PDB file of C-alpha atoms and ligand atoms in Angstrom:
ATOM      1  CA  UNK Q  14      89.866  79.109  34.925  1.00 58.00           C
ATOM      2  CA  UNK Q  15      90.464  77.777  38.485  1.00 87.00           C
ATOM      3  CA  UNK Q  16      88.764  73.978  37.167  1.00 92.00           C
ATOM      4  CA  UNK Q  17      89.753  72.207  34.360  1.00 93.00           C
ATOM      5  CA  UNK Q  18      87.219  69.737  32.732  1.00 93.00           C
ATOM      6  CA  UNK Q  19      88.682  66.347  32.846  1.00 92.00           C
ATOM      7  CA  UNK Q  20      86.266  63.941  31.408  1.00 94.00           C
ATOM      8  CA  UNK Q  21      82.445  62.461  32.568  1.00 96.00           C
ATOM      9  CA  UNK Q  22      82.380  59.473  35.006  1.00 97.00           C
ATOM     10  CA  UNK Q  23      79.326  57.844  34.595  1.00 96.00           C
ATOM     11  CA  UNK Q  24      76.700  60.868  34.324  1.00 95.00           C
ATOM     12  CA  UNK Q  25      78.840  63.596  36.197  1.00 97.00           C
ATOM     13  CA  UNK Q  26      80.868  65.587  34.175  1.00 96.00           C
ATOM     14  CA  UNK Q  27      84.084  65.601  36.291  1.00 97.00           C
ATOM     15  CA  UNK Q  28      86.119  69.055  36.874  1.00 97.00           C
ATOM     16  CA  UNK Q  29      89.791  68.889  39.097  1.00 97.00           C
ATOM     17  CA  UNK Q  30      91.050  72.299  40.914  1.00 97.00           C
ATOM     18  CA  UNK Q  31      94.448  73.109  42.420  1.00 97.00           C
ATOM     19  CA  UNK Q  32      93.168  74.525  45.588  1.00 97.00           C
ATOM     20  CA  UNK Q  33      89.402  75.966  46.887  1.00 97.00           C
ATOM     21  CA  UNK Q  34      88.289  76.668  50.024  1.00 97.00           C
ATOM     22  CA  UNK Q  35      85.503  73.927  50.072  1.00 97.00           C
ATOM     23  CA  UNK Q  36      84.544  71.372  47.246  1.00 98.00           C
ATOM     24  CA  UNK Q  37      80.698  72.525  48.157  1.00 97.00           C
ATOM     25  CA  UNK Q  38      80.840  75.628  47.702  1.00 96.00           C
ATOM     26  CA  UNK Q  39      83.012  75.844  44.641  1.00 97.00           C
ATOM     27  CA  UNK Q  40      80.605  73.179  42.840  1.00 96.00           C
ATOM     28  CA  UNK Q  41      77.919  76.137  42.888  1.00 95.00           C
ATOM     29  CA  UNK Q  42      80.099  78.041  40.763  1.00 93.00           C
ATOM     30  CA  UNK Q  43      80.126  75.306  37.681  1.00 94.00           C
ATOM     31  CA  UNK Q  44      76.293  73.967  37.871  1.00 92.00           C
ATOM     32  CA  UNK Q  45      73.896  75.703  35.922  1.00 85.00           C
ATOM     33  CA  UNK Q  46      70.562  74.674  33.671  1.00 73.00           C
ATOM     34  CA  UNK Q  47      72.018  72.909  30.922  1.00 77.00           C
ATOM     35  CA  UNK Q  48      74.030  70.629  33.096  1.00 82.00           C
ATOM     36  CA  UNK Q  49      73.561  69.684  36.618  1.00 87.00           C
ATOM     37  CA  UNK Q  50      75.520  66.645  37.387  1.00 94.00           C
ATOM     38  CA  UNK Q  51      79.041  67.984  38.066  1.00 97.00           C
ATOM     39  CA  UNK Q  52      81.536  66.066  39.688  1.00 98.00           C
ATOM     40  CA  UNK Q  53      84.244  68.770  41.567  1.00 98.00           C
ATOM     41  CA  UNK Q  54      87.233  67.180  42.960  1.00 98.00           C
ATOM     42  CA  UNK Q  55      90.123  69.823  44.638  1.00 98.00           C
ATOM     43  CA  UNK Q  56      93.911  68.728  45.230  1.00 97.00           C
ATOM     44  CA  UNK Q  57      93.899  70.981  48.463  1.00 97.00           C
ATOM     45  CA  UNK Q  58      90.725  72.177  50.222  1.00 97.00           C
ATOM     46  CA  UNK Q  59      91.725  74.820  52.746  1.00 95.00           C
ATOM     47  CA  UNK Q  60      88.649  75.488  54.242  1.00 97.00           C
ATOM     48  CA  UNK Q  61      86.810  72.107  54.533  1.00 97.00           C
ATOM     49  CA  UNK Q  62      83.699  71.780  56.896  1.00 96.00           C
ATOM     50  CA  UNK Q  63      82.380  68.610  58.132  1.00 93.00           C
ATOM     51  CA  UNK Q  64      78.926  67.994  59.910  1.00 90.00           C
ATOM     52  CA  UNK Q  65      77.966  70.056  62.850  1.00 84.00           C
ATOM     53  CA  UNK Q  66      80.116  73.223  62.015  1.00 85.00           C
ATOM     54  CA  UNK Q  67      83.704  70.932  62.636  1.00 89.00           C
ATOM     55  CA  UNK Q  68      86.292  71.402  59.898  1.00 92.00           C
ATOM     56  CA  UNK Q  69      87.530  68.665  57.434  1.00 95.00           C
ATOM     57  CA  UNK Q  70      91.180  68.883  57.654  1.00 94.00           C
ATOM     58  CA  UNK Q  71      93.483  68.958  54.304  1.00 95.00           C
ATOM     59  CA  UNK Q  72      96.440  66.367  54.234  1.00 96.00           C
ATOM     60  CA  UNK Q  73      98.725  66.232  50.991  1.00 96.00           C
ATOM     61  CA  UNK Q  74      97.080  63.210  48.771  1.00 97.00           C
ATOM     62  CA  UNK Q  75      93.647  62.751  50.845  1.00 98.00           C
ATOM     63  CA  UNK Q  76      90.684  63.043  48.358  1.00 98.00           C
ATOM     64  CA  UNK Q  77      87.665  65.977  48.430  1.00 98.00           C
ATOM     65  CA  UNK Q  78      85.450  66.402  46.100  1.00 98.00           C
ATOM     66  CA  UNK Q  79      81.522  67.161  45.801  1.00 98.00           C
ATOM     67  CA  UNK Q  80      78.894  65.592  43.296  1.00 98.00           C
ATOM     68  CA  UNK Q  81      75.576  67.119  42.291  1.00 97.00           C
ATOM     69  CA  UNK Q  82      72.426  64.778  42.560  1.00 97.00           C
ATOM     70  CA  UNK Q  83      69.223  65.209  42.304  1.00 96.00           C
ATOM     71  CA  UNK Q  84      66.927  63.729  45.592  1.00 96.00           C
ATOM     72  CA  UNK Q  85      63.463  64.119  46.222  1.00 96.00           C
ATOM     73  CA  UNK Q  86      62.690  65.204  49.597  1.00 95.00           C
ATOM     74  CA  UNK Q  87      60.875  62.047  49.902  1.00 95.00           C
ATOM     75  CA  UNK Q  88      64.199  60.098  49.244  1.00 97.00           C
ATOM     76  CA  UNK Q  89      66.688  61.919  50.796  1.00 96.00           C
ATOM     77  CA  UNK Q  90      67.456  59.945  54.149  1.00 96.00           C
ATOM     78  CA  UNK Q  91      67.195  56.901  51.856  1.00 97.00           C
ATOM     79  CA  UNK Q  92      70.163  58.241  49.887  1.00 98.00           C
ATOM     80  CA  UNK Q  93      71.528  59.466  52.813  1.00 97.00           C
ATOM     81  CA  UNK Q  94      72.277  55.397  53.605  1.00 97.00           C
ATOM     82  CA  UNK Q  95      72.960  54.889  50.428  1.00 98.00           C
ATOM     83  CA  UNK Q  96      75.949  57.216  49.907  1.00 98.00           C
ATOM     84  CA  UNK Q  97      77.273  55.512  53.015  1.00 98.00           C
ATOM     85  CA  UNK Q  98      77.022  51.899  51.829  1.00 98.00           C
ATOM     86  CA  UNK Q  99      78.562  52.978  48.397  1.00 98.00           C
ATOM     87  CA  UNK Q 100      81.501  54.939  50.439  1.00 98.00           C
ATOM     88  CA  UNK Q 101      81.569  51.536  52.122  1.00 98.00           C
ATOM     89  CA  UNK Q 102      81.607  49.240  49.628  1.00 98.00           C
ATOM     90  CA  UNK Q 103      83.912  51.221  47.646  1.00 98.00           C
ATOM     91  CA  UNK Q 104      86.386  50.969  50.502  1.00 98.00           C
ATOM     92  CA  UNK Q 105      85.729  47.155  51.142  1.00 98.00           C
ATOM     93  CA  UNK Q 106      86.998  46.555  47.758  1.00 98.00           C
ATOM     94  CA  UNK Q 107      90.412  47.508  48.483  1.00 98.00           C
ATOM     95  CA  UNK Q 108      90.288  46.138  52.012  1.00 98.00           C
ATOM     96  CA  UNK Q 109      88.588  42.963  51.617  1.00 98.00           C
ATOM     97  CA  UNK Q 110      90.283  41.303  55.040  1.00 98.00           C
ATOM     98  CA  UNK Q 111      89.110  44.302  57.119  1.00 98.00           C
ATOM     99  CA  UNK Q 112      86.519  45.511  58.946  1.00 98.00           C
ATOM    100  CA  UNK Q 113      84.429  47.781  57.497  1.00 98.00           C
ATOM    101  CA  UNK Q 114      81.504  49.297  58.968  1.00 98.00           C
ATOM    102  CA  UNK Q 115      79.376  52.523  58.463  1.00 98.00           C
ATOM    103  CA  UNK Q 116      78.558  54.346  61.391  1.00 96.00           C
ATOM    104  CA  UNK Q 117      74.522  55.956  61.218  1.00 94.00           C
ATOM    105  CA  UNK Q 118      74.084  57.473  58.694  1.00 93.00           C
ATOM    106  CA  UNK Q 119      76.696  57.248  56.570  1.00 94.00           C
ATOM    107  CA  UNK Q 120      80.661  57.487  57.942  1.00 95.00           C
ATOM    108  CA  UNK Q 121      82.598  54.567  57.112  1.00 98.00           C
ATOM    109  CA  UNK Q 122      85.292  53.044  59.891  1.00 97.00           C
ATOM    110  CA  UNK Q 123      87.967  50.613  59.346  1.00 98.00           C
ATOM    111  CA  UNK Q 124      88.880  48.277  62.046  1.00 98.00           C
ATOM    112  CA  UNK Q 125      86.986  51.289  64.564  1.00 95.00           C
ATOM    113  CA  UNK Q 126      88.972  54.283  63.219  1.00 96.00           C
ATOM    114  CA  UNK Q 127      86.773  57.060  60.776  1.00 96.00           C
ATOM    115  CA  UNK Q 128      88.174  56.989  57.167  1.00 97.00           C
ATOM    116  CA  UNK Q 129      85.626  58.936  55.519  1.00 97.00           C
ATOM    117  CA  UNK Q 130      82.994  61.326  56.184  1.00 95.00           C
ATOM    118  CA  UNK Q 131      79.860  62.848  53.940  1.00 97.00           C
ATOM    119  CA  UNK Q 132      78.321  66.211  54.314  1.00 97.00           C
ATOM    120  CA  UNK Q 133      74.737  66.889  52.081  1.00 97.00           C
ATOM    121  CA  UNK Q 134      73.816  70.198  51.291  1.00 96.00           C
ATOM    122  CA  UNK Q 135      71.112  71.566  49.188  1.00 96.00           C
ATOM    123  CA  UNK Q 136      71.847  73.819  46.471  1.00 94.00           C
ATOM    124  CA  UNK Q 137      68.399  74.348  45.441  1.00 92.00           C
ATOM    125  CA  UNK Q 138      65.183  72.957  45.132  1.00 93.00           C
ATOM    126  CA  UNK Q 139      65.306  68.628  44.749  1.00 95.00           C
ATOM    127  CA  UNK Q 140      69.061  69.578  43.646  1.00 95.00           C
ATOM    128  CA  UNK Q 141      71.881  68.190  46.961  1.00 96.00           C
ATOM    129  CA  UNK Q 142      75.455  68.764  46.880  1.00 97.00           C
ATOM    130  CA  UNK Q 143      77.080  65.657  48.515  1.00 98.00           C
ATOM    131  CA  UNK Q 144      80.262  66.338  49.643  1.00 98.00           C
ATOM    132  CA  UNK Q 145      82.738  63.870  50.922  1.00 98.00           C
ATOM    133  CA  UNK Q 146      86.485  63.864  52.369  1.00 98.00           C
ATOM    134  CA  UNK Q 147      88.595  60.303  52.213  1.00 98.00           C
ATOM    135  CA  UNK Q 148      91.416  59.543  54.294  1.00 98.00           C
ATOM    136  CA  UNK Q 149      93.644  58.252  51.051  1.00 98.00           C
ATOM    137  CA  UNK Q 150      97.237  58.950  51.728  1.00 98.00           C
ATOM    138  CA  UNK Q 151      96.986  60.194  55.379  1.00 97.00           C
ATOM    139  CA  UNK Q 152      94.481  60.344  58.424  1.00 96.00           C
ATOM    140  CA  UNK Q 153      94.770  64.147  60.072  1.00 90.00           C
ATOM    141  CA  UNK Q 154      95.290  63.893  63.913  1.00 83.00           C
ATOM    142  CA  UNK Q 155      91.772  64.519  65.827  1.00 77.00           C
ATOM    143  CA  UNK Q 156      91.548  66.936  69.101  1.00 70.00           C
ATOM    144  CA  UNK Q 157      91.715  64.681  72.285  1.00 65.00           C
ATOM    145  CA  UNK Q 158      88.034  62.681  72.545  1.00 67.00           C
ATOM    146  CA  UNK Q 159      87.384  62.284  69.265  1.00 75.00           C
ATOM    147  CA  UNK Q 160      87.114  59.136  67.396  1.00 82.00           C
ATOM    148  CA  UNK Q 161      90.368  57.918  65.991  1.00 92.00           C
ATOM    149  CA  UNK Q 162      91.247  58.687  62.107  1.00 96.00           C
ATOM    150  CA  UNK Q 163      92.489  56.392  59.661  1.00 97.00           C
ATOM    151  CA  UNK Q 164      93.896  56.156  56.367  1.00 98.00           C
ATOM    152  CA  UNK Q 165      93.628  53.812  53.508  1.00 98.00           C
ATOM    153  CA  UNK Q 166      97.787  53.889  52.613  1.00 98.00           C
ATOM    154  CA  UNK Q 167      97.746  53.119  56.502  1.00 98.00           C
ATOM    155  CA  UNK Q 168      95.562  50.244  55.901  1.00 98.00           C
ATOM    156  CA  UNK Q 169      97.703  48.923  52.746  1.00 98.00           C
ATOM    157  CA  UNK Q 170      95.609  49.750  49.994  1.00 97.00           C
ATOM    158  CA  UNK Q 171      97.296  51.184  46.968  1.00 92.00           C
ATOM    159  CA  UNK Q 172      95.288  53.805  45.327  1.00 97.00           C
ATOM    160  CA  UNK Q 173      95.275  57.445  44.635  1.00 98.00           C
ATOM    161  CA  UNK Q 174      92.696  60.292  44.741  1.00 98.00           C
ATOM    162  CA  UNK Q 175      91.399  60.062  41.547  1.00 97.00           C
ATOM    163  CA  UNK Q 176      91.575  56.168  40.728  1.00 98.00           C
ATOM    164  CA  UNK Q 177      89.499  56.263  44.151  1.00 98.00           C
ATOM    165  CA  UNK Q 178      86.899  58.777  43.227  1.00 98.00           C
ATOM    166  CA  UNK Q 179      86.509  56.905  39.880  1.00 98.00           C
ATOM    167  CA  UNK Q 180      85.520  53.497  41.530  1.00 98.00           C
ATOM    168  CA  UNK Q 181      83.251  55.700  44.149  1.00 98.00           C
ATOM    169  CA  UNK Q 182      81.001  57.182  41.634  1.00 98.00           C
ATOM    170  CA  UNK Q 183      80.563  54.362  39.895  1.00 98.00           C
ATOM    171  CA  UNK Q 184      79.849  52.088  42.978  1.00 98.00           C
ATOM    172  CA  UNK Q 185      77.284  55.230  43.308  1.00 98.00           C
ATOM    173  CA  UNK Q 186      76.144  54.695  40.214  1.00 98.00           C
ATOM    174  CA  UNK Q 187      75.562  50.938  40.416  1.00 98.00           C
ATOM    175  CA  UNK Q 188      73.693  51.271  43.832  1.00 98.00           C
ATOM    176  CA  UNK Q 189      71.550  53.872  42.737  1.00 98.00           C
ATOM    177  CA  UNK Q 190      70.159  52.126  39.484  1.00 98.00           C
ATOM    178  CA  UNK Q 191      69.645  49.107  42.001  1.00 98.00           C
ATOM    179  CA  UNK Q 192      67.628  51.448  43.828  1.00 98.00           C
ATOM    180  CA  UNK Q 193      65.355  52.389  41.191  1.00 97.00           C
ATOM    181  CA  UNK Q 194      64.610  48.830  39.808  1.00 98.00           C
ATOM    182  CA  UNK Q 195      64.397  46.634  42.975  1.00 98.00           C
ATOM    183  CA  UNK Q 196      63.746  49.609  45.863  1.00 98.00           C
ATOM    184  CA  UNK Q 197      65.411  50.196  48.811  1.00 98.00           C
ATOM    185  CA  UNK Q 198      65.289  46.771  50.909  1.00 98.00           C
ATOM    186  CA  UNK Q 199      67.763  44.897  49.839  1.00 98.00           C
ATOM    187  CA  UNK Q 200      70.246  47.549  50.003  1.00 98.00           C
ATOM    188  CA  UNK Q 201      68.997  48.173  53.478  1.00 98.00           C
ATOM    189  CA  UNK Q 202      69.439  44.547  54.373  1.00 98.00           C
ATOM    190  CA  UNK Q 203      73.118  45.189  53.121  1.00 98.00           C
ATOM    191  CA  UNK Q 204      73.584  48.618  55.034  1.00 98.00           C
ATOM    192  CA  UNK Q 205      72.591  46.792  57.727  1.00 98.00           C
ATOM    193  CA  UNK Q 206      75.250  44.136  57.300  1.00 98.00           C
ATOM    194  CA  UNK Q 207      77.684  46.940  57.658  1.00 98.00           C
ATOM    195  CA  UNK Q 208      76.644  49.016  60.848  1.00 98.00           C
ATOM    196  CA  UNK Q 209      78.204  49.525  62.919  1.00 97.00           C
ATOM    197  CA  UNK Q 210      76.494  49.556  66.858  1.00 96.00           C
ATOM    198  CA  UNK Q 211      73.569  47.273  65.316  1.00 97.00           C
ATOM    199  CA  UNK Q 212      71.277  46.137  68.469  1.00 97.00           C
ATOM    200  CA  UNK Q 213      73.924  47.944  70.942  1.00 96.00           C
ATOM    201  CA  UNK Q 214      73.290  50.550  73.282  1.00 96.00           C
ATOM    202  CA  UNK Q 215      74.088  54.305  71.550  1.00 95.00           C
ATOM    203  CA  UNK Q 216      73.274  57.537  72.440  1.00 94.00           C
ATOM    204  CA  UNK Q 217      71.506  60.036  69.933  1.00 93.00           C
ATOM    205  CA  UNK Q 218      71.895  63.953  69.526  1.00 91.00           C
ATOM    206  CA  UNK Q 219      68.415  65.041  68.230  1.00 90.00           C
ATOM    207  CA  UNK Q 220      69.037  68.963  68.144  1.00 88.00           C
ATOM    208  CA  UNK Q 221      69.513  69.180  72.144  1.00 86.00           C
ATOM    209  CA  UNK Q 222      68.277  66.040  73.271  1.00 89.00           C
ATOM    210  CA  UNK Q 223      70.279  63.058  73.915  1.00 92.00           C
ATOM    211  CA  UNK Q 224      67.950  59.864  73.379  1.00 93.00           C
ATOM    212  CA  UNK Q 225      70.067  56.624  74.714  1.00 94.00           C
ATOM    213  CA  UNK Q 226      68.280  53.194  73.722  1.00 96.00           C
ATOM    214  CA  UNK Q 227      69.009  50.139  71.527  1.00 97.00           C
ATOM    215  CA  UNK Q 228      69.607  50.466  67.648  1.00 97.00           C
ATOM    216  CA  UNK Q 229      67.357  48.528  66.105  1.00 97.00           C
ATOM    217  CA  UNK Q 230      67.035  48.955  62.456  1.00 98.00           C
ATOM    218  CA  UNK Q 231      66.952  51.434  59.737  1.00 98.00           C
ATOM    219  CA  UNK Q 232      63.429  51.571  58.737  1.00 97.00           C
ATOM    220  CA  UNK Q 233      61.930  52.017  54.889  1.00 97.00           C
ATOM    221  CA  UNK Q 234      62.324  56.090  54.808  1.00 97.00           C
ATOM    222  CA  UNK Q 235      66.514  55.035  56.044  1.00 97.00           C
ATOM    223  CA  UNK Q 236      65.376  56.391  59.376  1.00 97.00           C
ATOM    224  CA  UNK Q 237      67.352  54.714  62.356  1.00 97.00           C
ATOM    225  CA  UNK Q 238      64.545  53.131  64.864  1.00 98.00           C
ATOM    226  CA  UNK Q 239      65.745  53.584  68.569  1.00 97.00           C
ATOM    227  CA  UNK Q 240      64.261  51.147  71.446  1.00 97.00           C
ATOM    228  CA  UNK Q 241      63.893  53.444  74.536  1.00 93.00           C
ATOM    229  CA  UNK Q 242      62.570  52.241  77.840  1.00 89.00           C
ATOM    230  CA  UNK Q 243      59.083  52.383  76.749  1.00 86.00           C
ATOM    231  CA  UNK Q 244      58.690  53.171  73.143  1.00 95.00           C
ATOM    232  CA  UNK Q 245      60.439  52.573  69.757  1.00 96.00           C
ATOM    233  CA  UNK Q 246      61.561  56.362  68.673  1.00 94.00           C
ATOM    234  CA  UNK Q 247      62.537  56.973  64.441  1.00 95.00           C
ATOM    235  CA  UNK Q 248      65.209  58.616  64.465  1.00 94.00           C
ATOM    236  CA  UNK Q 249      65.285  61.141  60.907  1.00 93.00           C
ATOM    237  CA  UNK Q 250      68.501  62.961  61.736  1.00 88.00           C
ATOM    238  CA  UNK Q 251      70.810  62.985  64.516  1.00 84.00           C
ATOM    239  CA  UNK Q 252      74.660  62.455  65.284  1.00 82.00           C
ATOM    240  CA  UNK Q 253      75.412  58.826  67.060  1.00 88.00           C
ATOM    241  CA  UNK Q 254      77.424  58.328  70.158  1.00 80.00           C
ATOM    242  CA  UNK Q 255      78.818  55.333  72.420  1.00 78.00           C
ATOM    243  CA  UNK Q 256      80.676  55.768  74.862  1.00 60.00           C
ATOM    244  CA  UNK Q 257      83.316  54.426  73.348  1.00 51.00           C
ATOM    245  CA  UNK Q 258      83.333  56.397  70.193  1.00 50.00           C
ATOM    246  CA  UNK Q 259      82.614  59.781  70.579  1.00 50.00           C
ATOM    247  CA  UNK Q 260      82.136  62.427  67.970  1.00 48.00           C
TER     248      UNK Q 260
HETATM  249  C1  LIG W  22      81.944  64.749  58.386  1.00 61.41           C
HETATM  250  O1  LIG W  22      82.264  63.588  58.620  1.00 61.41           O
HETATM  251  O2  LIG W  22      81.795  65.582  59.298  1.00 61.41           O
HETATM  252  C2  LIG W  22      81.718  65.174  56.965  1.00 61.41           C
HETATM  253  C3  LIG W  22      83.005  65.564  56.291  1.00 61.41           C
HETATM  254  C4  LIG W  22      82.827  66.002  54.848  1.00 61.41           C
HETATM  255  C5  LIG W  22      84.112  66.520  54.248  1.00 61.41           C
HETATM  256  C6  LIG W  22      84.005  66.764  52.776  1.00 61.41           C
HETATM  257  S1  LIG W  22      85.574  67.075  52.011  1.00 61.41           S
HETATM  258  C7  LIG W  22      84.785  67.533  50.526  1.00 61.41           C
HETATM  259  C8  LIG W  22      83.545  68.341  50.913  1.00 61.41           C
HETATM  260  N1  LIG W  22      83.889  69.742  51.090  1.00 61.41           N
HETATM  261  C9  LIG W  22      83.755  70.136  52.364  1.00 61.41           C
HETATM  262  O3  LIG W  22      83.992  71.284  52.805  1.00 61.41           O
HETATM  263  N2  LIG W  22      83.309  69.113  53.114  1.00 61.41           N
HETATM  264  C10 LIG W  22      83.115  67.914  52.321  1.00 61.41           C
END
């Protein structure tokens, strides 16, 4: 058995492997109808993929791991955010005197460098896997005009992989149930406290356009409104430039 069953953290039931080629795919393997919140975590990923066909890459002590959730279509750029802010939060907790910001939708930065990323993808039906890659121990070198790479050790934070995904899911956790009883405004309000490029000039990748205008808000659905010359544009999905950052 390539997983062994460690023990639940809040409602996923929490599996560690050695080595798989990616976190969401693997995940697949251990869901089925009696149980579909699985939490997969994998000391060394060797063929991680990020958003937009790049690759995640593995450094020794960085943490990967995917989580099953269940998101109605209706929800899903709402959880989209909300991943994000608990990534961010999560990460704000160690680093209290830093800067933390999420970049739309949901990568979290540290003083401007990428620490984190998040990659959904549906397994079936209302069911997502939500895969996501921290920069723990060590923050992998980027090709030439890419955005900069941190790492929490780099930062000063003492933690480790698993202490880390612990305090994650359960940030997760917390926001989510906040989501159900009070809705998603006041978490909005504090996404918004955290983004990064609020009211700036960024550019948007929308399939092959590129929309440029002023970031305005996130609206109710979590889409990102965009101010263009002559029209206010929602944004559903998309990959965020400046010109200082690019991706
Ligand atoms: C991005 O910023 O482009 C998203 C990166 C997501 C990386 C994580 S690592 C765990 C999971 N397995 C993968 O293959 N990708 C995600």
């Amino acid at each position: 058995m390539p997983y062994s069953y460690k023990n639940k953290i809040s409602r996923w039931d929490w599996y560690d492997a050695p080595s798989v080629t990616s976190t969401n795919d693997s995940i697949k393997e251990l869901i089925d109808a009696k149980n579909q919140y699985i939490v997969l975590s994998a000391k060394r990923q060797t063929k991680g993929r990020g958003r937009r066909g790049n690759s995640w890459q593995e450094m020794e002590g960085n943490l990967y791991f995917t989580y099953s959730c269940e998101i109605a279509l209706k929800d899903l750029s709402r959880y989209v955010c909300l991943t994000g802010l608990s990534l961010a939060l999560a990460v704000k907790n160690l680093l209290p005197a830093n800067k933390v910001e999420i970049k739309w939708p949901n990568d979290v930065f540290v003083e401007d460098k990428k620490i984190s990323g998040i990659l959904f993808e549906n397994i079936s039906n209302n069911l997502w896997a939500i895969g996501i890659g921290v920069n723990i121990k060590g923050a992998p070198k980027l090709a030439a005009g890419s955005y900069a790479a941190t790492s929490l050790k780099e930062l000063g934070a003492d933690t480790d992989r698993t202490e880390f995904l612990k305090a994650y899911l359960e940030m997760f956790e917390d926001i989510i149930t906040q989501y159900e009883h009070k809705g998603f405004a006041p978490l909005k309000e504090k996404w918004l406290s955290l983004a990064k490029n609020l009211n700036k000039e960024v550019s948007i990748k929308v399939e092959n356009n590129l929309k440029t205008g002023i970031f305005l808000t996130l609206d109710d659905n979590g889409y990102l409104l965009l101010k263009t010359d002559n029209k206010t544009e929602q944004i559903i999905v998309g990959d965020l430039f400046t010109d200082k950052n690019r991706e």
